[in-house]
């Protein structure tokens, strides 16, 4: 479920695996609150997404994971209840062949940062660079983080395109 959050939202690993608490998944409203660090400002910006409407299967998985947790508990932990070493998990998934990715620039391993980069690259392929900022939490202010119905429609359209159901737009030369 953590890797799915990374794939669909492209947040920093710390935002998903160190800051996402059980209370951030609101089972009454079907929403998830994701944060993003603004290190230069020394603050965390939060965005709330209607996850149940956007990705119902992922939402249902997270509801099951949340059961029995206190609000302040990390939502995503390993079998021992400890913080997940996500790069280790990614390496295991690649070893099993569950993920197929072509690495460029001399890279030998896929990492957490690559989720964000691939989301942004995919969004650019479809002319949705500005939209990807909403998902990744980059460069946003509190006033810019309101999620609208148009966002949900745009998100579903982006996911369809990203999963290969629609061809990318021509790049402007």
XYZ file of N, CA and C in Angstrom:
519
model
N 0.823 -1.203 0.000
C 0.000 0.000 0.000
C 0.861 1.257 0.000
N 1.979 1.206 0.696
C 2.883 2.350 0.712
C 3.470 2.623 -0.661
N 3.825 1.554 -1.369
C 4.355 1.733 -2.716
C 3.284 2.290 -3.651
N 2.037 1.894 -3.439
C 0.950 2.441 -4.251
C 0.771 3.932 -3.979
N 0.834 4.329 -2.723
C 0.754 5.762 -2.404
C 1.887 6.507 -3.094
N 3.076 5.919 -3.073
C 4.217 6.542 -3.736
C 3.982 6.656 -5.236
N 3.470 5.593 -5.845
C 3.246 5.595 -7.286
C 2.233 6.668 -7.683
N 1.124 6.747 -6.953
C 0.046 7.661 -7.339
C 0.255 9.103 -6.898
N 1.024 9.316 -5.829
C 1.183 10.673 -5.319
C 2.606 11.210 -5.406
N 3.603 10.343 -5.532
C 4.979 10.795 -5.721
C 5.531 11.610 -4.566
N 5.061 11.357 -3.368
C 5.556 12.102 -2.203
C 6.932 11.598 -1.803
N 7.615 12.360 -0.982
C 8.899 11.899 -0.443
C 8.643 10.689 0.448
N 9.625 9.815 0.513
C 9.482 8.629 1.353
C 9.163 8.972 2.792
N 9.774 10.029 3.298
C 9.500 10.424 4.685
C 8.055 10.856 4.874
N 7.454 11.452 3.832
C 6.056 11.883 3.938
C 5.110 10.696 4.090
N 5.431 9.583 3.460
C 4.573 8.395 3.504
C 4.957 7.459 4.646
N 6.242 7.254 4.865
C 6.665 6.207 5.796
C 7.115 6.712 7.172
N 7.235 8.014 7.346
C 7.633 8.536 8.655
C 6.653 9.542 9.237
N 5.842 10.176 8.376
C 4.929 11.204 8.874
C 3.461 10.836 8.753
N 3.111 9.833 7.964
C 1.718 9.449 7.779
C 1.243 8.646 8.984
N 0.324 9.215 9.721
C -0.202 8.587 10.941
C -1.579 7.983 10.663
N -2.027 7.132 11.562
C -3.349 6.517 11.431
C -4.442 7.579 11.345
N -4.300 8.665 12.098
C -5.314 9.734 12.090
C -5.419 10.418 10.729
N -4.388 10.296 9.892
C -4.387 10.944 8.580
C -5.299 10.248 7.569
N -5.761 9.048 7.901
C -6.750 8.359 7.070
C -8.092 8.506 7.781
N -8.947 9.360 7.256
C -10.242 9.633 7.872
C -11.275 8.683 7.277
N -11.672 7.678 8.059
C -12.606 6.676 7.550
C -14.048 7.183 7.541
N -14.312 8.304 8.178
C -15.665 8.896 8.128
C -15.882 9.638 6.819
N -14.849 10.319 6.333
C -14.984 11.115 5.106
C -14.366 10.439 3.884
N -13.564 9.397 4.108
C -12.894 8.724 2.992
C -11.683 9.486 2.478
N -11.145 10.374 3.315
C -10.033 11.227 2.893
C -8.721 10.806 3.538
N -7.642 11.161 2.864
C -6.304 10.971 3.415
C -5.599 12.317 3.383
N -4.898 12.621 4.449
C -4.125 13.852 4.528
C -2.659 13.492 4.384
N -2.037 14.044 3.342
C -0.618 13.818 3.089
C 0.125 15.117 3.341
N 1.302 14.991 3.908
C 2.098 16.192 4.169
C 3.295 16.223 3.237
N 3.849 17.406 3.120
C 5.105 17.555 2.390
C 5.937 18.578 3.133
N 7.214 18.293 3.231
C 8.110 19.167 3.978
C 8.486 20.374 3.147
N 8.555 21.479 3.804
C 9.089 22.702 3.203
C 10.314 23.055 4.038
N 11.419 22.357 3.764
C 12.615 22.492 4.593
C 13.108 23.930 4.684
N 13.059 24.643 3.576
C 13.549 26.030 3.588
C 12.731 26.894 4.540
N 11.445 26.573 4.670
C 10.572 27.332 5.563
C 10.481 26.703 6.950
N 10.930 25.458 7.074
C 10.851 24.765 8.349
C 9.434 24.382 8.736
N 8.576 24.138 7.746
C 7.182 23.773 8.017
C 6.784 22.556 7.192
N 5.664 21.974 7.571
C 5.060 20.896 6.794
C 3.729 21.412 6.267
N 3.482 21.222 4.995
C 2.227 21.605 4.367
C 1.392 20.336 4.223
N 0.118 20.410 4.572
C -0.765 19.249 4.454
C -1.790 19.459 3.355
N -2.083 18.384 2.645
C -3.127 18.370 1.628
C -4.032 17.190 1.918
N -5.327 17.401 1.791
C -6.297 16.332 2.006
C -6.900 15.936 0.669
N -6.874 14.629 0.390
C -7.371 14.086 -0.859
C -8.532 13.132 -0.580
N -9.565 13.126 -1.412
C -10.680 12.185 -1.256
C -10.295 10.800 -1.790
N -9.448 10.100 -1.047
C -8.857 8.844 -1.516
C -9.903 7.792 -1.847
N -10.965 7.717 -1.069
C -12.004 6.710 -1.319
C -12.612 6.901 -2.704
N -12.749 8.144 -3.115
C -13.302 8.443 -4.437
C -12.247 8.291 -5.531
N -11.019 8.661 -5.220
C -9.953 8.621 -6.212
C -9.457 7.202 -6.480
N -9.167 6.462 -5.410
C -8.586 5.123 -5.517
C -9.255 4.208 -4.483
N -10.486 3.760 -4.741
C -11.228 2.999 -3.727
C -10.535 1.726 -3.244
N -9.856 1.013 -4.130
C -9.183 -0.227 -3.701
C -8.047 0.074 -2.732
N -7.263 1.083 -3.029
C -6.174 1.474 -2.132
C -6.738 1.970 -0.808
N -7.793 2.769 -0.871
C -8.435 3.257 0.352
C -8.849 2.073 1.234
N -9.504 1.071 0.644
C -9.958 -0.086 1.426
C -8.796 -0.849 2.056
N -7.690 -0.972 1.337
C -6.498 -1.620 1.911
C -6.001 -0.846 3.133
N -5.955 0.478 3.000
C -5.458 1.305 4.102
C -6.400 1.272 5.305
N -7.694 1.171 5.065
C -8.660 1.047 6.168
C -8.355 -0.215 6.965
N -8.062 -1.314 6.265
C -7.729 -2.569 6.955
C -6.432 -2.428 7.759
N -5.457 -1.743 7.183
C -4.176 -1.534 7.860
C -4.363 -0.675 9.106
N -5.269 0.280 9.051
C -5.492 1.209 10.166
C -6.148 0.547 11.376
N -6.896 -0.515 11.173
C -7.647 -1.150 12.265
C -6.743 -1.457 13.450
N -7.204 -1.036 14.640
C -6.488 -1.311 15.877
C -5.343 -0.363 16.190
N -5.140 0.637 15.372
C -4.034 1.577 15.607
C -4.541 2.817 16.329
N -3.687 3.360 17.167
C -3.968 4.649 17.804
C -3.731 5.746 16.777
N -4.401 6.879 16.960
C -4.276 7.992 16.014
C -2.829 8.404 15.760
N -1.985 8.320 16.781
C -0.596 8.782 16.644
C 0.350 7.717 16.097
N -0.138 6.497 15.899
C 0.695 5.425 15.337
C 0.969 5.692 13.862
N 2.157 5.283 13.402
C 2.428 5.313 11.966
C 1.424 4.399 11.272
N 0.887 4.852 10.147
C -0.087 4.034 9.425
C 0.587 2.827 8.788
N 1.752 3.023 8.228
C 2.450 1.959 7.509
C 3.706 1.546 8.274
N 3.706 0.322 8.757
C 4.849 -0.220 9.498
C 5.112 -1.648 9.024
N 6.264 -2.184 9.413
C 6.569 -3.568 9.043
C 5.863 -4.543 10.000
N 6.096 -5.832 9.800
C 5.434 -6.860 10.619
C 5.744 -6.728 12.106
N 6.894 -6.128 12.430
C 7.292 -5.944 13.829
C 6.744 -4.650 14.426
N 5.989 -3.902 13.632
C 5.444 -2.631 14.108
C 6.438 -1.483 14.034
N 7.545 -1.702 13.352
C 8.598 -0.679 13.241
C 8.508 0.028 11.894
N 9.194 1.176 11.821
C 9.269 1.950 10.580
C 9.821 1.075 9.453
N 9.230 1.203 8.282
C 9.619 0.410 7.116
C 10.885 0.990 6.485
N 11.827 0.100 6.153
C 12.996 0.487 5.360
C 12.574 0.332 3.899
N 12.036 1.404 3.340
C 11.377 1.319 2.042
C 12.337 0.990 0.909
N 13.554 1.489 0.943
C 14.480 1.147 -0.140
C 14.800 -0.346 -0.136
N 14.825 -0.950 1.042
C 15.017 -2.399 1.128
C 13.825 -3.121 0.498
N 12.616 -2.631 0.756
C 11.413 -3.221 0.165
C 11.454 -3.083 -1.356
N 11.824 -1.909 -1.836
C 11.912 -1.691 -3.290
C 12.905 -2.667 -3.918
N 14.053 -2.851 -3.285
C 15.052 -3.788 -3.803
C 14.496 -5.206 -3.869
N 13.736 -5.610 -2.847
C 13.137 -6.954 -2.829
C 12.119 -7.112 -3.953
N 11.303 -6.077 -4.170
C 10.295 -6.128 -5.228
C 10.962 -6.261 -6.589
N 12.062 -5.531 -6.801
C 12.786 -5.630 -8.068
C 13.398 -7.013 -8.235
N 13.924 -7.571 -7.156
C 14.532 -8.911 -7.245
C 13.497 -9.945 -7.669
N 12.264 -9.795 -7.161
C 11.195 -10.736 -7.495
C 10.675 -10.524 -8.913
N 10.969 -9.370 -9.486
C 10.482 -9.070 -10.824
C 9.088 -8.467 -10.842
N 8.590 -8.002 -9.687
C 7.254 -7.412 -9.624
C 7.196 -6.033 -10.281
N 8.324 -5.362 -10.395
C 8.400 -4.053 -11.031
C 9.417 -4.157 -12.159
N 9.055 -3.616 -13.293
C 9.974 -3.592 -14.426
C 10.205 -2.131 -14.771
N 11.425 -1.665 -14.630
C 11.743 -0.272 -14.934
C 13.090 -0.205 -15.631
N 13.174 0.692 -16.590
C 14.433 0.942 -17.269
C 15.121 2.090 -16.543
N 16.330 1.863 -16.084
C 17.073 2.873 -15.349
C 18.031 3.586 -16.289
N 18.146 4.902 -16.112
C 18.999 5.714 -16.975
C 20.055 6.428 -16.149
N 20.987 7.050 -16.830
C 21.977 7.902 -16.175
C 22.922 7.164 -15.258
N 23.186 5.917 -15.545
C 24.122 5.161 -14.731
C 23.530 4.626 -13.441
N 22.219 4.802 -13.231
C 21.592 4.283 -12.008
C 21.573 2.763 -12.037
N 21.794 2.167 -10.879
C 21.744 0.718 -10.783
C 20.578 0.242 -9.935
N 19.942 1.167 -9.193
C 18.814 0.805 -8.333
C 17.712 1.852 -8.434
N 16.488 1.392 -8.344
C 15.322 2.266 -8.275
C 15.187 2.692 -6.814
N 14.900 3.962 -6.569
C 14.800 4.444 -5.183
C 13.496 5.207 -4.983
N 13.257 5.640 -3.747
C 12.055 6.407 -3.430
C 11.950 7.652 -4.301
N 13.036 8.333 -4.509
C 13.012 9.566 -5.303
C 12.546 9.304 -6.729
N 12.759 8.085 -7.216
C 12.367 7.762 -8.584
C 10.848 7.717 -8.769
N 10.098 7.438 -7.699
C 8.641 7.484 -7.809
C 8.192 8.895 -8.187
N 8.755 9.877 -7.511
C 8.410 11.274 -7.774
C 8.836 11.671 -9.190
N 10.056 11.289 -9.544
C 10.573 11.665 -10.864
C 9.754 11.030 -11.985
N 9.374 9.760 -11.840
C 8.594 9.117 -12.898
C 7.187 9.699 -12.977
N 6.589 10.039 -11.836
C 5.272 10.675 -11.866
C 5.355 11.997 -12.616
N 6.360 12.799 -12.290
C 6.506 14.102 -12.939
C 6.802 13.951 -14.434
N 7.605 12.963 -14.807
C 7.903 12.717 -16.218
C 6.638 12.271 -16.951
N 5.885 11.356 -16.344
C 4.641 10.904 -16.967
C 3.664 12.068 -17.126
N 3.551 12.903 -16.107
C 2.650 14.060 -16.189
C 3.084 15.004 -17.309
N 4.384 15.219 -17.443
C 4.896 16.090 -18.502
C 4.570 15.511 -19.881
N 4.627 14.183 -20.013
C 4.295 13.541 -21.284
C 2.860 13.832 -21.710
N 1.985 14.093 -20.735
C 0.577 14.361 -21.024
C 0.232 15.838 -20.877
N 1.253 16.696 -20.762
C 1.013 18.128 -20.628
C 0.409 18.513 -19.291
N 0.704 17.734 -18.246
C 0.093 17.958 -16.933
C 1.126 18.292 -15.854
N 2.147 19.066 -16.212
C 3.201 19.391 -15.255
C 2.652 20.097 -14.024
N 1.766 21.066 -14.235
C 1.210 21.822 -13.108
C 0.378 20.900 -12.225
N -0.390 20.013 -12.840
C -1.198 19.052 -12.083
C -0.323 18.176 -11.187
N 0.841 17.771 -11.694
C 1.705 16.887 -10.902
C 2.167 17.570 -9.615
N 2.209 18.891 -9.614
C 2.588 19.606 -8.389
C 1.580 19.350 -7.280
N 0.301 19.206 -7.640
C -0.718 18.895 -6.630
C -0.472 17.532 -6.009
N -0.116 16.570 -6.833
C 0.100 15.215 -6.327
C 1.351 15.122 -5.472
N 2.424 15.725 -5.931
C 3.706 15.566 -5.249
C 3.898 16.525 -4.081
N 3.049 17.556 -3.996
C 3.178 18.525 -2.914
C 4.329 19.483 -3.101
N 4.794 19.639 -4.328
C 5.918 20.543 -4.597
C 5.435 21.970 -4.806
N 6.120 22.906 -4.187
C 5.925 24.309 -4.480
C 4.546 24.856 -4.208
N 3.794 24.226 -3.321
C 2.447 24.673 -3.049
C 2.407 25.485 -1.755
N 1.483 26.412 -1.706
C 1.220 27.117 -0.458
C -0.093 26.593 0.090
N -0.360 26.902 1.338
C -1.602 26.438 1.947
C -2.803 26.878 1.127
N -2.777 28.094 0.605
C -3.899 28.600 -0.165
C -4.096 27.838 -1.468
N -3.069 27.184 -1.973
C -3.151 26.475 -3.245
C -3.521 25.004 -3.096
N -3.730 24.519 -1.885
C -3.870 23.088 -1.682
C -5.304 22.588 -1.634
N -6.274 23.419 -1.914
C -7.652 22.961 -1.893
C -7.903 22.019 -3.057
N -8.538 20.905 -2.766
C -8.800 19.894 -3.780
C -10.250 20.037 -4.236
N -10.453 20.134 -5.534
C -11.781 20.342 -6.087
C -12.251 19.104 -6.841
N -13.522 19.110 -7.214
C -14.063 18.011 -8.021
C -13.322 17.907 -9.350
N -12.903 19.038 -9.911
C -12.159 19.017 -11.160
C -10.841 18.260 -10.981
N -10.253 18.386 -9.793
C -9.011 17.679 -9.508
C -9.240 16.170 -9.583
N -10.343 15.700 -9.014
C -10.627 14.259 -9.013
C -10.765 13.757 -10.445
N -11.490 14.490 -11.270
C -11.644 14.122 -12.677
C -10.289 14.112 -13.369
N -9.487 15.151 -13.112
C -8.167 15.233 -13.726
C -7.271 14.092 -13.235
N -7.377 13.740 -11.950
C -6.587 12.642 -11.397
C -6.934 11.335 -12.108
N -8.210 11.043 -12.236
C -8.631 9.791 -12.874
C -8.181 9.755 -14.337
N -8.246 10.897 -15.009
C -7.774 10.988 -16.389
C -6.263 10.733 -16.455
N -5.519 11.329 -15.531
C -4.069 11.145 -15.490
C -3.707 9.681 -15.244
N -4.399 9.031 -14.301
C -4.110 7.629 -14.001
C -4.373 6.768 -15.231
N -5.476 7.020 -15.943
C -5.753 6.262 -17.171
C -4.638 6.441 -18.191
N -4.198 7.669 -18.345
C -3.114 7.930 -19.288
C -1.832 7.256 -18.829
N -1.549 7.361 -17.554
C -0.298 6.821 -17.014
C -0.248 5.301 -17.120
N -1.388 4.669 -16.989
C -1.431 3.212 -17.074
C -1.537 2.725 -18.520
N -1.368 3.660 -19.464
C -1.289 3.287 -20.862
C -2.608 3.177 -21.588
N -3.667 3.690 -21.009
C -4.964 3.597 -21.659
C -5.176 4.706 -22.677
N -4.330 5.741 -22.633
C -4.422 6.864 -23.565
C -3.005 7.229 -23.980
N -2.835 7.612 -25.228
C -1.514 7.960 -25.738
C -1.072 9.340 -25.238
N 0.237 9.545 -25.008
C 0.750 10.867 -24.612
C 0.531 11.883 -25.718
N 0.460 13.160 -25.322
C 0.334 14.243 -26.301
C 1.680 14.442 -26.979
N 1.645 15.010 -28.188
C 2.893 15.305 -28.906
C 3.699 16.331 -28.118
N 4.966 16.123 -28.022
C 5.853 17.101 -27.374
C 6.001 18.296 -28.294
N 5.956 19.500 -27.714
C 6.163 20.716 -28.495
C 7.658 20.840 -28.761
N 8.000 21.023 -30.004
C 9.421 21.083 -30.374
C 9.892 22.495 -30.412
